[in-house]
Each structure stands twice: as C-alpha cells, then as structure tokens.
Coordinates of C-alpha atoms in Angstrom, one line a residue:
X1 CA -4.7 -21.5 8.4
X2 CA -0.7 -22.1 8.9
X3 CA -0.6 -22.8 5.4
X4 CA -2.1 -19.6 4.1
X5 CA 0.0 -17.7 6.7
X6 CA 2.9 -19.5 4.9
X7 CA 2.2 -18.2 1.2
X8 CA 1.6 -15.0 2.3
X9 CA 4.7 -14.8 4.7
X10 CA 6.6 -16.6 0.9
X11 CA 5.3 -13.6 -1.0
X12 CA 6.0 -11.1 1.2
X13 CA 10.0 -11.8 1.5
X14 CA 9.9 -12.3 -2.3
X15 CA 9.0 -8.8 -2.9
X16 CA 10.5 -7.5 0.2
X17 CA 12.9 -4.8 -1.4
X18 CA 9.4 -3.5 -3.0
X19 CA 8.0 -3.8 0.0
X20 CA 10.6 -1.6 1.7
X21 CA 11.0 0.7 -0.2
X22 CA 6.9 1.7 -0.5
X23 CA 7.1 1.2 3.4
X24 CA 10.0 4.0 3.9
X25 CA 8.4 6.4 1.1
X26 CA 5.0 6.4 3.0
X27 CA 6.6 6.0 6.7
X28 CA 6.2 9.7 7.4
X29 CA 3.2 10.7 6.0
X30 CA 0.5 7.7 6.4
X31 CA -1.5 7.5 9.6
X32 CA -4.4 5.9 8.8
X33 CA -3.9 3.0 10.7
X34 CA -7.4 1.6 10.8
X35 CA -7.4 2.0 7.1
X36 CA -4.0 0.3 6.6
X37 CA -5.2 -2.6 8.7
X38 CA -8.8 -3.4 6.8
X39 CA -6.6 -3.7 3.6
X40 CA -4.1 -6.2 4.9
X41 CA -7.0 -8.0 6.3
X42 CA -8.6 -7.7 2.5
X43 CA -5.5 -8.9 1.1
X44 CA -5.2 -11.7 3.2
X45 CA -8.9 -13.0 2.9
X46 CA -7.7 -12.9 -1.2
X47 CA -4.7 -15.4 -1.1
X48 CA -6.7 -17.6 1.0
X49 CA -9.3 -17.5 -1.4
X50 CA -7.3 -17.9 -4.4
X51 CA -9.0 -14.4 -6.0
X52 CA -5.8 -13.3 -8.2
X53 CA -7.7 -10.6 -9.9
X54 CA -9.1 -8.9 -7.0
X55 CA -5.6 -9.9 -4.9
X56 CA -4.2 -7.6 -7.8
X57 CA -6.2 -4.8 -7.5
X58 CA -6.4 -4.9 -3.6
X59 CA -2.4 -5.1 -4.2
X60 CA -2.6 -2.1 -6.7
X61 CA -4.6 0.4 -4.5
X62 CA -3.4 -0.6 -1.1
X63 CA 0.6 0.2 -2.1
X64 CA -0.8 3.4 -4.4
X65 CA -3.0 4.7 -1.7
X66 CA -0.9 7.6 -0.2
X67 CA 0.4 8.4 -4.2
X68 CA -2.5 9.0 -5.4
X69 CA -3.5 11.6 -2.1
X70 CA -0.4 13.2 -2.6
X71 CA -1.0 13.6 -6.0
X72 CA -4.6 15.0 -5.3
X73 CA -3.0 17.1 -2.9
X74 CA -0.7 18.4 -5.5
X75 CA -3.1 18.9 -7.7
X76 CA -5.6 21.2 -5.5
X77 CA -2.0 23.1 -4.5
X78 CA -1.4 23.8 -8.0
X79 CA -4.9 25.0 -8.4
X80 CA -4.5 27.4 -5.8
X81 CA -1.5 28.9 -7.1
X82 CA 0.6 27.2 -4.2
X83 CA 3.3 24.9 -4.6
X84 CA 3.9 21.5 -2.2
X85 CA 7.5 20.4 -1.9
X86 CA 8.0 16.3 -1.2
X87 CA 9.0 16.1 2.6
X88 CA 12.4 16.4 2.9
X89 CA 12.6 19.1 0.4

C-alpha cells in the first residue's frame, strides 16, 4: 500500500541523478511503452515483496534494456560493413 509507494517514491529521489541521466540517454530512442510499463510494474511487485536479488536484476535489465539493443544493433551494422553513429552524431 501507502507504505510501499513510500519506499519506492525514497529510492527513487535517492538515485534520481542516475535516474536522469538513463531517462535523457534513452528519451529519444525507446518506444516501447507497453514493455517499459510491465517492468515498473515487476519492479514494484519486488520492493513490496522484499525480493533484493530479483529487485536487482529486474533493476539491472530494465535500465540496460535499450544498451544492450543498441549494442546488438551495432554489432549486426558492423557485420554488414555499415557503421551506426549515436544520435546526435
């Protein structure tokens, strides 16, 4: 309930310049709303049940997610002989 909302709300500001900063890198190129959603959902159902470890890894791929496509994507572009620059580049 209110008091769950609480710790999460707690952890949230006490990471909020990581937060940020993984919010603005991904801003313009993750649209997977639906996805993003179930995960916060995941993560949330985890504090309340006091599961740490899989609170960390729900943590570790939720904020890795679009790093490791982009890597992937990188990867297959290399293979191809192509090159992707990082947006803004």
């Amino acid at each position: 309930g209110a008091v769950c909302r609480q710790k999460l709300w707690d952890m949230l500001q006490a990471q909020q310049l990581h937060y940020t900063r993984f919010r603005m890198l991904d801003f313009t190129t993750e649209t997977d709303f639906t996805r993003i959603t179930g995960e916060h959902e995941e993560i949330f159902r985890l504090i309340c049940e006091k599961d740490e470890k899989g609170l960390e890894k729900a943590l570790k791929d939720h904020l890795y997610f679009s790093k490791k496509v982009q890597m992937q994507e990188s990867i297959h572009a290399a293979e191809k002989g192509t090159h992707l620059l990082p947006h803004g580049v």
